[in-house]
Amino acid sequence: MSGRLVVLAAGGTGGHVFPAEALAAEMTARGFRLALVTDRRGGGYGGTLGDLETHRIRAGGVAGKRFTQRLESVFELGLGTLQARRLLARLRPAAVVGFGGYASVPTMMAATWAGLPTAIHEQNAVLGRANRLLAPRVDRIALSIDGTQAVPETSAGKIRLTGMPVRPALIQAVSDYPSIEPGAPLSLLITGGSQGATVLSEVVPAALAALDDGIKRRLQVTQQCREEDLARVRQAYDEAGIDADLARFFDGIPARLAAAHLLIGRAGASTVAEVTAMGRPAILVPYPHAIDDHQFANARAVDEAGAGWLMAEDVFTAERLAGRLASLLGNPVHLAQAAAAAARIGRPDAAARLADAVAGIMRNGNSGDG
């Protein structure tokens, strides 16, 4: 099987790209060859994806657009599918794997029409619209979260629960939950996704400032902020006498997450996968405008597992957050129990499980030798 070609169809947000990167690294280590098909926006990827043979085709999103824009997108998708058919006929892959988002649709449609072995991976707790379109046509559906919504009943036999692959650097940093000793520092990590979240910059400092002075003196806060929020957030922490490390972007997030006693952040697929793979408790504030409200579903899955706490943005106030934090930080056994629950649902072996699922659909007749 060594040397056989696997084509990855991915693009768009990090939630779609990160699992493709992790699968590429895993399958490369197993001796497979990889190629990436993305849309015209794709490019500039680092890591393993940046080293792959890359092809760009036309694609266009439909959701949330005006009628004329949807017509243009349908044309782009059709043209991209024709491009993908020609490309796949030349590459002759052993399998084609899609990671959701409109950038994957042309390649996956072309692959199914060509009768190639196909798989899709869903990152969220709700099957995305692109993957819903593809689910009846592909051979395998890999899910990140047990009980994912909107999977067609007719596709149930195709499902494999693999988990959401995370960065190798995070897997290398996985460690036991740091114990909380009386009077010892309490480490909080606040992230807001790739661009930060203003609501976290507004609510979290005010909530922490309202805590008992004994707890405030122990806090060690690491918070990601938007550039325009940094100055006022820094002032708020300074006035409250709280030790805070603030930046628009942090290197070394795996090490920071490993040291954290609690994460507060959005509920994107990558955040949920990383915090559970690390085995850390989280207060999750879903982005309320996410398509199909998938972040709420992600956070609910964590909450129902006892691995964290869902706080919808409309009730995410400084007063309510302060009450929740006072209860958790004042009785850290609850944090340790949630950390253990997070570790139980986390899947640090997700990349290997996904690679197994992809290898399982390959046929002996597919040479994949281009």
mmCIF file of C-alpha atoms in Angstrom:
data_model
loop_
_atom_site.group_PDB
_atom_site.id
_atom_site.type_symbol
_atom_site.label_atom_id
_atom_site.label_comp_id
_atom_site.label_asym_id
_atom_site.label_seq_id
_atom_site.Cartn_x
_atom_site.Cartn_y
_atom_site.Cartn_z
ATOM 1 C CA MET A 1 0.000 0.000 0.000
ATOM 2 C CA SER A 2 3.041 2.246 0.355
ATOM 3 C CA GLY A 3 3.199 5.122 -2.118
ATOM 4 C CA ARG A 4 -0.511 5.172 -2.963
ATOM 5 C CA LEU A 5 -1.976 8.624 -3.518
ATOM 6 C CA VAL A 6 -4.632 10.191 -1.293
ATOM 7 C CA VAL A 7 -6.221 13.474 -2.390
ATOM 8 C CA LEU A 8 -7.431 15.884 0.302
ATOM 9 C CA ALA A 9 -10.138 18.435 -0.540
ATOM 10 C CA ALA A 10 -10.015 21.300 1.938
ATOM 11 C CA GLY A 11 -9.949 25.061 2.256
ATOM 12 C CA GLY A 12 -11.505 27.992 4.051
ATOM 13 C CA THR A 13 -11.390 28.241 7.845
ATOM 14 C CA GLY A 14 -8.942 26.597 10.209
ATOM 15 C CA GLY A 15 -11.632 24.162 11.344
ATOM 16 C CA HIS A 16 -11.541 22.589 7.884
ATOM 17 C CA VAL A 17 -7.789 22.882 7.376
ATOM 18 C CA PHE A 18 -6.448 21.644 10.746
ATOM 19 C CA PRO A 19 -7.838 18.094 10.398
ATOM 20 C CA ALA A 20 -6.556 17.917 6.838
ATOM 21 C CA GLU A 21 -3.114 18.902 8.105
ATOM 22 C CA ALA A 22 -3.222 16.245 10.825
ATOM 23 C CA LEU A 23 -4.387 13.522 8.427
ATOM 24 C CA ALA A 24 -1.702 14.487 5.926
ATOM 25 C CA ALA A 25 0.991 14.138 8.577
ATOM 26 C CA GLU A 26 -0.356 10.754 9.719
ATOM 27 C CA MET A 27 -0.719 9.291 6.230
ATOM 28 C CA THR A 28 2.656 10.613 5.119
ATOM 29 C CA ALA A 29 4.197 8.802 8.102
ATOM 30 C CA ARG A 30 2.463 5.638 6.888
ATOM 31 C CA GLY A 31 4.087 5.917 3.467
ATOM 32 C CA PHE A 32 1.202 7.358 1.452
ATOM 33 C CA ARG A 33 1.572 10.198 -1.020
ATOM 34 C CA LEU A 34 -0.725 13.184 -0.543
ATOM 35 C CA ALA A 35 -2.084 15.919 -2.773
ATOM 36 C CA LEU A 36 -4.232 18.881 -1.775
ATOM 37 C CA VAL A 37 -7.078 20.325 -3.839
ATOM 38 C CA THR A 38 -8.328 23.684 -2.619
ATOM 39 C CA ASP A 39 -10.080 26.738 -4.019
ATOM 40 C CA ARG A 40 -8.412 29.816 -5.406
ATOM 41 C CA ARG A 41 -8.224 31.401 -1.937
ATOM 42 C CA GLY A 42 -6.296 28.445 -0.582
ATOM 43 C CA GLY A 43 -2.574 28.680 -0.216
ATOM 44 C CA GLY A 44 0.146 29.730 2.129
ATOM 45 C CA TYR A 45 -0.405 26.694 4.318
ATOM 46 C CA GLY A 46 2.349 25.672 6.690
ATOM 47 C CA GLY A 47 3.313 22.302 8.087
ATOM 48 C CA THR A 48 2.678 19.176 6.072
ATOM 49 C CA LEU A 49 0.004 20.831 3.911
ATOM 50 C CA GLY A 50 2.503 23.426 2.774
ATOM 51 C CA ASP A 51 4.741 20.676 1.417
ATOM 52 C CA LEU A 52 2.023 18.920 -0.595
ATOM 53 C CA GLU A 53 1.447 19.025 -4.323
ATOM 54 C CA THR A 54 -1.375 21.583 -4.437
ATOM 55 C CA HIS A 55 -4.060 22.173 -7.077
ATOM 56 C CA ARG A 56 -6.527 25.074 -7.096
ATOM 57 C CA ILE A 57 -9.949 24.908 -8.676
ATOM 58 C CA ARG A 58 -13.035 27.109 -8.811
ATOM 59 C CA ALA A 59 -15.565 26.968 -5.985
ATOM 60 C CA GLY A 60 -18.203 29.227 -4.485
ATOM 61 C CA GLY A 61 -20.350 29.329 -1.367
ATOM 62 C CA VAL A 62 -24.150 29.499 -1.572
ATOM 63 C CA ALA A 63 -25.377 29.895 2.024
ATOM 64 C CA GLY A 64 -26.351 33.407 3.101
ATOM 65 C CA LYS A 65 -25.972 34.995 -0.341
ATOM 66 C CA ARG A 66 -28.348 36.979 -2.539
ATOM 67 C CA PHE A 67 -29.995 35.240 -5.493
ATOM 68 C CA THR A 68 -27.606 36.647 -8.089
ATOM 69 C CA GLN A 69 -24.623 35.720 -5.950
ATOM 70 C CA ARG A 70 -25.984 32.200 -5.537
ATOM 71 C CA LEU A 71 -26.257 31.865 -9.309
ATOM 72 C CA GLU A 72 -22.633 32.941 -9.659
ATOM 73 C CA SER A 73 -21.604 30.433 -6.984
ATOM 74 C CA VAL A 74 -23.478 27.606 -8.683
ATOM 75 C CA PHE A 75 -21.627 28.432 -11.900
ATOM 76 C CA GLU A 76 -18.318 28.440 -10.021
ATOM 77 C CA LEU A 77 -19.115 25.084 -8.405
ATOM 78 C CA GLY A 78 -20.021 23.588 -11.772
ATOM 79 C CA LEU A 79 -16.838 24.845 -13.387
ATOM 80 C CA GLY A 80 -14.796 23.627 -10.427
ATOM 81 C CA THR A 81 -16.361 20.173 -10.675
ATOM 82 C CA LEU A 82 -15.318 19.912 -14.336
ATOM 83 C CA GLN A 83 -11.795 20.985 -13.383
ATOM 84 C CA ALA A 84 -11.733 18.406 -10.587
ATOM 85 C CA ARG A 85 -12.924 15.604 -12.891
ATOM 86 C CA ARG A 86 -10.036 16.240 -15.269
ATOM 87 C CA LEU A 87 -7.576 16.489 -12.378
ATOM 88 C CA LEU A 88 -8.693 13.265 -10.701
ATOM 89 C CA ALA A 89 -8.642 11.389 -14.005
ATOM 90 C CA ARG A 90 -4.996 12.336 -14.297
ATOM 91 C CA LEU A 91 -4.007 11.733 -10.660
ATOM 92 C CA ARG A 92 -5.877 8.398 -10.261
ATOM 93 C CA PRO A 93 -5.954 8.547 -6.436
ATOM 94 C CA ALA A 94 -6.599 5.576 -4.183
ATOM 95 C CA ALA A 95 -8.998 7.704 -2.106
ATOM 96 C CA VAL A 96 -10.374 11.241 -1.928
ATOM 97 C CA VAL A 97 -11.149 12.850 1.450
ATOM 98 C CA GLY A 98 -13.200 16.021 1.968
ATOM 99 C CA PHE A 99 -13.257 18.228 5.052
ATOM 100 C CA GLY A 100 -16.450 20.208 4.550
ATOM 101 C CA GLY A 101 -16.968 23.770 3.387
ATOM 102 C CA TYR A 102 -17.773 24.796 -0.154
ATOM 103 C CA ALA A 103 -14.101 24.479 -1.197
ATOM 104 C CA SER A 104 -14.396 20.689 -0.916
ATOM 105 C CA VAL A 105 -17.633 20.249 -2.884
ATOM 106 C CA PRO A 106 -16.385 20.231 -6.517
ATOM 107 C CA THR A 107 -13.632 17.715 -5.822
ATOM 108 C CA MET A 108 -15.855 15.418 -3.794
ATOM 109 C CA MET A 109 -18.680 15.535 -6.351
ATOM 110 C CA ALA A 110 -16.221 14.724 -9.131
ATOM 111 C CA ALA A 111 -14.753 11.869 -7.093
ATOM 112 C CA THR A 112 -18.147 10.285 -6.418
ATOM 113 C CA TRP A 113 -19.153 10.552 -10.074
ATOM 114 C CA ALA A 114 -15.875 8.889 -11.039
ATOM 115 C CA GLY A 115 -16.557 6.014 -8.638
ATOM 116 C CA LEU A 116 -13.450 6.665 -6.542
ATOM 117 C CA PRO A 117 -13.327 5.649 -2.850
ATOM 118 C CA THR A 118 -14.463 8.705 -0.909
ATOM 119 C CA ALA A 119 -14.717 9.871 2.684
ATOM 120 C CA ILE A 120 -15.779 13.081 4.385
ATOM 121 C CA HIS A 121 -14.838 14.340 7.840
ATOM 122 C CA GLU A 122 -17.168 16.485 9.941
ATOM 123 C CA GLN A 123 -15.610 18.658 12.620
ATOM 124 C CA ASN A 124 -18.734 19.888 14.414
ATOM 125 C CA ALA A 125 -21.697 18.408 16.289
ATOM 126 C CA VAL A 126 -23.962 19.334 13.355
ATOM 127 C CA LEU A 127 -23.210 17.966 9.893
ATOM 128 C CA GLY A 128 -22.316 20.981 7.752
ATOM 129 C CA ARG A 129 -24.270 21.859 4.627
ATOM 130 C CA ALA A 130 -21.544 20.760 2.219
ATOM 131 C CA ASN A 131 -21.177 17.439 4.023
ATOM 132 C CA ARG A 132 -24.969 17.004 4.102
ATOM 133 C CA LEU A 133 -24.960 17.278 0.324
ATOM 134 C CA LEU A 134 -22.148 14.752 0.028
ATOM 135 C CA ALA A 135 -23.171 12.257 2.736
ATOM 136 C CA PRO A 136 -25.484 10.099 0.564
ATOM 137 C CA ARG A 137 -22.797 9.855 -2.135
ATOM 138 C CA VAL A 138 -19.587 9.026 -0.245
ATOM 139 C CA ASP A 139 -18.338 5.700 1.113
ATOM 140 C CA ARG A 140 -17.400 6.820 4.636
ATOM 141 C CA ILE A 141 -18.519 9.575 7.033
ATOM 142 C CA ALA A 142 -16.021 10.311 9.814
ATOM 143 C CA LEU A 143 -17.453 12.191 12.789
ATOM 144 C CA SER A 144 -15.710 14.166 15.520
ATOM 145 C CA ILE A 145 -18.552 14.066 18.059
ATOM 146 C CA ASP A 146 -20.795 11.174 19.021
ATOM 147 C CA GLY A 147 -24.426 11.905 18.202
ATOM 148 C CA THR A 148 -23.683 14.480 15.494
ATOM 149 C CA GLN A 149 -26.911 16.030 14.232
ATOM 150 C CA ALA A 150 -28.279 16.193 10.662
ATOM 151 C CA VAL A 151 -26.677 12.960 9.463
ATOM 152 C CA PRO A 152 -29.100 11.342 6.974
ATOM 153 C CA GLU A 153 -30.629 8.172 8.391
ATOM 154 C CA THR A 154 -29.776 6.353 5.168
ATOM 155 C CA SER A 155 -26.085 7.084 5.773
ATOM 156 C CA ALA A 156 -25.896 5.600 9.280
ATOM 157 C CA GLY A 157 -23.995 2.528 8.104
ATOM 158 C CA LYS A 158 -21.172 4.679 6.741
ATOM 159 C CA ILE A 159 -20.360 6.402 10.032
ATOM 160 C CA ARG A 160 -17.086 6.031 11.899
ATOM 161 C CA LEU A 161 -16.464 8.003 15.103
ATOM 162 C CA THR A 162 -12.859 9.140 14.693
ATOM 163 C CA GLY A 163 -12.746 12.388 16.639
ATOM 164 C CA MET A 164 -11.324 15.683 15.462
ATOM 165 C CA PRO A 165 -7.595 15.490 14.673
ATOM 166 C CA VAL A 166 -5.500 18.112 16.463
ATOM 167 C CA ARG A 167 -2.031 19.486 15.919
ATOM 168 C CA PRO A 168 0.861 17.110 16.656
ATOM 169 C CA ALA A 169 2.348 19.800 18.926
ATOM 170 C CA LEU A 170 -0.716 19.589 21.138
ATOM 171 C CA ILE A 171 -0.559 15.796 21.355
ATOM 172 C CA GLN A 172 3.076 16.071 22.411
ATOM 173 C CA ALA A 173 2.066 18.504 25.186
ATOM 174 C CA VAL A 174 -0.695 16.317 26.696
ATOM 175 C CA SER A 175 -0.128 15.952 30.430
ATOM 176 C CA ASP A 176 -1.977 15.290 33.672
ATOM 177 C CA TYR A 177 -4.277 17.995 34.958
ATOM 178 C CA PRO A 178 -2.213 20.372 37.138
ATOM 179 C CA SER A 179 -3.160 20.021 40.782
ATOM 180 C CA ILE A 180 -4.627 23.011 42.603
ATOM 181 C CA GLU A 181 -3.005 23.482 45.974
ATOM 182 C CA PRO A 182 -4.316 25.897 48.635
ATOM 183 C CA GLY A 183 -2.916 29.376 47.962
ATOM 184 C CA ALA A 184 -1.147 28.249 44.758
ATOM 185 C CA PRO A 185 -1.547 30.056 41.383
ATOM 186 C CA LEU A 186 -4.686 29.510 39.330
ATOM 187 C CA SER A 187 -4.040 29.530 35.590
ATOM 188 C CA LEU A 188 -6.802 30.715 33.227
ATOM 189 C CA LEU A 189 -6.534 30.640 29.423
ATOM 190 C CA ILE A 190 -8.983 32.809 27.472
ATOM 191 C CA THR A 191 -9.136 32.377 23.702
ATOM 192 C CA GLY A 192 -11.543 33.805 21.169
ATOM 193 C CA GLY A 193 -10.808 31.874 18.021
ATOM 194 C CA SER A 194 -8.424 33.018 15.305
ATOM 195 C CA GLN A 195 -9.524 36.663 15.583
ATOM 196 C CA GLY A 196 -10.264 36.972 19.283
ATOM 197 C CA ALA A 197 -13.732 37.819 20.595
ATOM 198 C CA THR A 198 -14.700 41.242 21.864
ATOM 199 C CA VAL A 199 -17.413 39.840 24.154
ATOM 200 C CA LEU A 200 -14.729 37.915 26.064
ATOM 201 C CA SER A 201 -12.634 41.066 26.354
ATOM 202 C CA GLU A 202 -15.619 42.899 27.798
ATOM 203 C CA VAL A 203 -16.957 40.268 30.196
ATOM 204 C CA VAL A 204 -13.997 38.252 31.482
ATOM 205 C CA PRO A 205 -11.897 41.098 33.003
ATOM 206 C CA ALA A 206 -14.977 42.528 34.730
ATOM 207 C CA ALA A 207 -15.916 39.098 36.098
ATOM 208 C CA LEU A 208 -12.419 38.419 37.401
ATOM 209 C CA ALA A 209 -12.258 41.877 38.988
ATOM 210 C CA ALA A 210 -15.406 41.045 40.959
ATOM 211 C CA LEU A 211 -13.858 37.965 42.590
ATOM 212 C CA ASP A 212 -12.605 37.794 46.159
ATOM 213 C CA ASP A 213 -9.202 39.448 46.634
ATOM 214 C CA GLY A 214 -7.725 36.173 47.848
ATOM 215 C CA ILE A 215 -8.562 34.494 44.535
ATOM 216 C CA LYS A 216 -7.547 37.503 42.423
ATOM 217 C CA ARG A 217 -4.037 37.460 43.896
ATOM 218 C CA ARG A 218 -3.646 33.835 42.760
ATOM 219 C CA LEU A 219 -4.819 34.356 39.174
ATOM 220 C CA GLN A 220 -2.467 34.004 36.235
ATOM 221 C CA VAL A 221 -4.420 35.018 33.139
ATOM 222 C CA THR A 222 -3.459 34.459 29.517
ATOM 223 C CA GLN A 223 -5.941 36.134 27.176
ATOM 224 C CA GLN A 224 -6.148 36.498 23.426
ATOM 225 C CA CYS A 225 -7.655 39.844 22.401
ATOM 226 C CA ARG A 226 -8.385 41.781 19.270
ATOM 227 C CA GLU A 227 -5.829 44.506 18.600
ATOM 228 C CA GLU A 228 -8.396 47.235 19.259
ATOM 229 C CA ASP A 229 -9.292 45.710 22.648
ATOM 230 C CA LEU A 230 -5.799 45.219 24.057
ATOM 231 C CA ALA A 231 -5.318 48.609 25.740
ATOM 232 C CA ARG A 232 -8.607 48.662 27.658
ATOM 233 C CA VAL A 233 -8.320 45.005 28.679
ATOM 234 C CA ARG A 234 -4.802 45.636 29.996
ATOM 235 C CA GLN A 235 -6.052 48.652 31.935
ATOM 236 C CA ALA A 236 -8.914 46.630 33.448
ATOM 237 C CA TYR A 237 -6.555 43.926 34.696
ATOM 238 C CA ASP A 238 -4.049 46.458 36.013
ATOM 239 C CA GLU A 239 -6.761 48.238 37.981
ATOM 240 C CA ALA A 240 -7.955 44.914 39.414
ATOM 241 C CA GLY A 241 -4.414 43.895 40.392
ATOM 242 C CA ILE A 242 -4.574 40.724 38.279
ATOM 243 C CA ASP A 243 -1.509 39.190 36.623
ATOM 244 C CA ALA A 244 -2.390 39.007 32.914
ATOM 245 C CA ASP A 245 -0.472 38.154 29.749
ATOM 246 C CA LEU A 246 -2.341 39.648 26.771
ATOM 247 C CA ALA A 247 -1.718 39.402 23.039
ATOM 248 C CA ARG A 248 -3.532 39.290 19.721
ATOM 249 C CA PHE A 249 -1.878 35.947 18.999
ATOM 250 C CA PHE A 250 0.106 33.513 21.135
ATOM 251 C CA ASP A 251 2.732 31.049 20.046
ATOM 252 C CA GLY A 252 2.951 27.896 22.109
ATOM 253 C CA ILE A 253 -0.759 27.485 22.809
ATOM 254 C CA PRO A 254 -0.327 23.734 23.505
ATOM 255 C CA ALA A 255 2.011 24.467 26.428
ATOM 256 C CA ARG A 256 -0.281 27.228 27.706
ATOM 257 C CA LEU A 257 -3.288 24.912 27.543
ATOM 258 C CA ALA A 258 -1.353 22.178 29.344
ATOM 259 C CA ALA A 259 -0.643 24.614 32.200
ATOM 260 C CA ALA A 260 -4.225 25.902 32.398
ATOM 261 C CA HIS A 261 -6.680 24.968 35.122
ATOM 262 C CA LEU A 262 -9.582 26.335 33.066
ATOM 263 C CA LEU A 263 -10.188 27.598 29.523
ATOM 264 C CA ILE A 264 -12.800 30.212 28.635
ATOM 265 C CA GLY A 265 -13.493 30.538 24.930
ATOM 266 C CA ARG A 266 -15.655 30.034 21.894
ATOM 267 C CA ALA A 267 -16.885 26.560 20.934
ATOM 268 C CA GLY A 268 -15.362 26.057 17.516
ATOM 269 C CA ALA A 269 -14.455 22.528 16.497
ATOM 270 C CA SER A 270 -10.708 23.040 16.933
ATOM 271 C CA THR A 271 -11.076 24.565 20.411
ATOM 272 C CA VAL A 272 -13.342 21.744 21.596
ATOM 273 C CA ALA A 273 -11.050 19.084 20.121
ATOM 274 C CA GLU A 274 -7.908 20.565 21.660
ATOM 275 C CA VAL A 275 -9.313 21.209 25.128
ATOM 276 C CA THR A 276 -10.748 17.670 25.364
ATOM 277 C CA ALA A 277 -7.658 16.010 23.881
ATOM 278 C CA MET A 278 -5.633 17.838 26.552
ATOM 279 C CA GLY A 279 -8.176 16.948 29.240
ATOM 280 C CA ARG A 280 -8.910 20.459 30.486
ATOM 281 C CA PRO A 281 -12.252 21.872 31.668
ATOM 282 C CA ALA A 282 -13.775 24.772 29.761
ATOM 283 C CA ILE A 283 -16.440 27.436 29.943
ATOM 284 C CA LEU A 284 -17.638 27.675 26.342
ATOM 285 C CA VAL A 285 -19.453 30.691 24.888
ATOM 286 C CA PRO A 286 -20.747 29.705 21.437
ATOM 287 C CA TYR A 287 -20.566 32.248 18.631
ATOM 288 C CA PRO A 288 -24.285 32.975 18.177
ATOM 289 C CA HIS A 289 -24.157 33.565 14.416
ATOM 290 C CA ALA A 290 -22.406 30.334 13.434
ATOM 291 C CA ILE A 291 -24.100 28.527 10.532
ATOM 292 C CA ASP A 292 -26.665 26.007 11.826
ATOM 293 C CA ASP A 293 -25.712 27.132 15.353
ATOM 294 C CA HIS A 294 -23.058 24.408 15.316
ATOM 295 C CA GLN A 295 -20.986 26.027 18.080
ATOM 296 C CA PHE A 296 -23.932 25.728 20.463
ATOM 297 C CA ALA A 297 -24.179 22.018 19.612
ATOM 298 C CA ASN A 298 -20.427 21.614 20.169
ATOM 299 C CA ALA A 299 -20.619 23.298 23.577
ATOM 300 C CA ARG A 300 -23.695 21.324 24.582
ATOM 301 C CA ALA A 301 -21.883 18.052 23.863
ATOM 302 C CA VAL A 302 -19.078 19.134 26.216
ATOM 303 C CA ASP A 303 -21.543 20.314 28.861
ATOM 304 C CA GLU A 304 -23.606 17.116 28.740
ATOM 305 C CA ALA A 305 -20.431 15.046 29.149
ATOM 306 C CA GLY A 306 -19.593 16.927 32.344
ATOM 307 C CA ALA A 307 -16.400 18.227 30.721
ATOM 308 C CA GLY A 308 -17.286 21.903 30.885
ATOM 309 C CA TRP A 309 -20.034 24.491 31.060
ATOM 310 C CA LEU A 310 -22.041 26.075 28.256
ATOM 311 C CA MET A 311 -22.820 29.780 28.661
ATOM 312 C CA ALA A 312 -24.853 31.258 25.804
ATOM 313 C CA GLU A 313 -23.737 34.741 24.843
ATOM 314 C CA ASP A 314 -27.055 36.339 25.819
ATOM 315 C CA VAL A 315 -26.509 35.258 29.451
ATOM 316 C CA PHE A 316 -22.735 35.646 29.431
ATOM 317 C CA THR A 317 -22.529 38.617 31.790
ATOM 318 C CA ALA A 318 -19.800 39.659 34.197
ATOM 319 C CA GLU A 319 -22.106 38.968 37.163
ATOM 320 C CA ARG A 320 -23.016 35.441 36.030
ATOM 321 C CA LEU A 321 -19.491 34.541 35.011
ATOM 322 C CA ALA A 322 -18.127 35.829 38.326
ATOM 323 C CA GLY A 323 -20.594 33.612 40.183
ATOM 324 C CA ARG A 324 -19.610 30.573 38.150
ATOM 325 C CA LEU A 325 -15.884 31.240 38.612
ATOM 326 C CA ALA A 326 -16.214 31.862 42.351
ATOM 327 C CA SER A 327 -17.927 28.488 42.711
ATOM 328 C CA LEU A 328 -15.360 26.616 40.596
ATOM 329 C CA LEU A 329 -12.206 28.273 41.880
ATOM 330 C CA GLY A 330 -13.420 28.085 45.462
ATOM 331 C CA ASN A 331 -14.056 24.334 45.166
ATOM 332 C CA PRO A 332 -11.478 23.043 42.687
ATOM 333 C CA VAL A 333 -12.666 19.436 42.972
ATOM 334 C CA HIS A 334 -15.306 20.400 40.394
ATOM 335 C CA LEU A 335 -12.581 21.531 37.994
ATOM 336 C CA ALA A 336 -10.668 18.286 38.473
ATOM 337 C CA GLN A 337 -13.803 16.231 37.842
ATOM 338 C CA ALA A 338 -14.546 18.171 34.652
ATOM 339 C CA ALA A 339 -10.930 17.721 33.545
ATOM 340 C CA ALA A 340 -11.288 13.960 33.964
ATOM 341 C CA ALA A 341 -14.523 14.021 31.947
ATOM 342 C CA ALA A 342 -12.821 16.045 29.200
ATOM 343 C CA ALA A 343 -10.042 13.486 29.003
ATOM 344 C CA ARG A 344 -12.627 10.701 28.692
ATOM 345 C CA ILE A 345 -14.284 12.266 25.632
ATOM 346 C CA GLY A 346 -11.070 13.619 24.100
ATOM 347 C CA ARG A 347 -9.571 11.684 21.210
ATOM 348 C CA PRO A 348 -5.848 12.401 20.928
ATOM 349 C CA ASP A 349 -5.603 9.448 18.515
ATOM 350 C CA ALA A 350 -8.130 11.003 16.105
ATOM 351 C CA ALA A 351 -5.637 11.413 13.249
ATOM 352 C CA ALA A 352 -4.729 7.721 13.421
ATOM 353 C CA ARG A 353 -8.400 6.714 13.595
ATOM 354 C CA LEU A 354 -9.217 8.890 10.592
ATOM 355 C CA ALA A 355 -6.286 7.452 8.649
ATOM 356 C CA ASP A 356 -7.551 3.938 9.443
ATOM 357 C CA ALA A 357 -11.014 4.889 8.151
ATOM 358 C CA VAL A 358 -9.545 6.229 4.912
ATOM 359 C CA ALA A 359 -7.304 3.215 4.385
ATOM 360 C CA GLY A 360 -10.324 0.987 4.960
ATOM 361 C CA ILE A 361 -12.190 2.269 1.889
ATOM 362 C CA MET A 362 -9.309 1.791 -0.547
ATOM 363 C CA ARG A 363 -9.605 -0.887 -3.178
ATOM 364 C CA ASN A 364 -6.821 -3.076 -4.476
ATOM 365 C CA GLY A 365 -7.620 -1.918 -7.983
ATOM 366 C CA ASN A 366 -6.846 1.726 -7.273
ATOM 367 C CA SER A 367 -3.177 2.106 -8.040
ATOM 368 C CA GLY A 368 -2.915 5.751 -7.094
ATOM 369 C CA ASP A 369 0.402 5.875 -8.812
ATOM 370 C CA GLY A 370 -0.484 8.843 -11.011
#
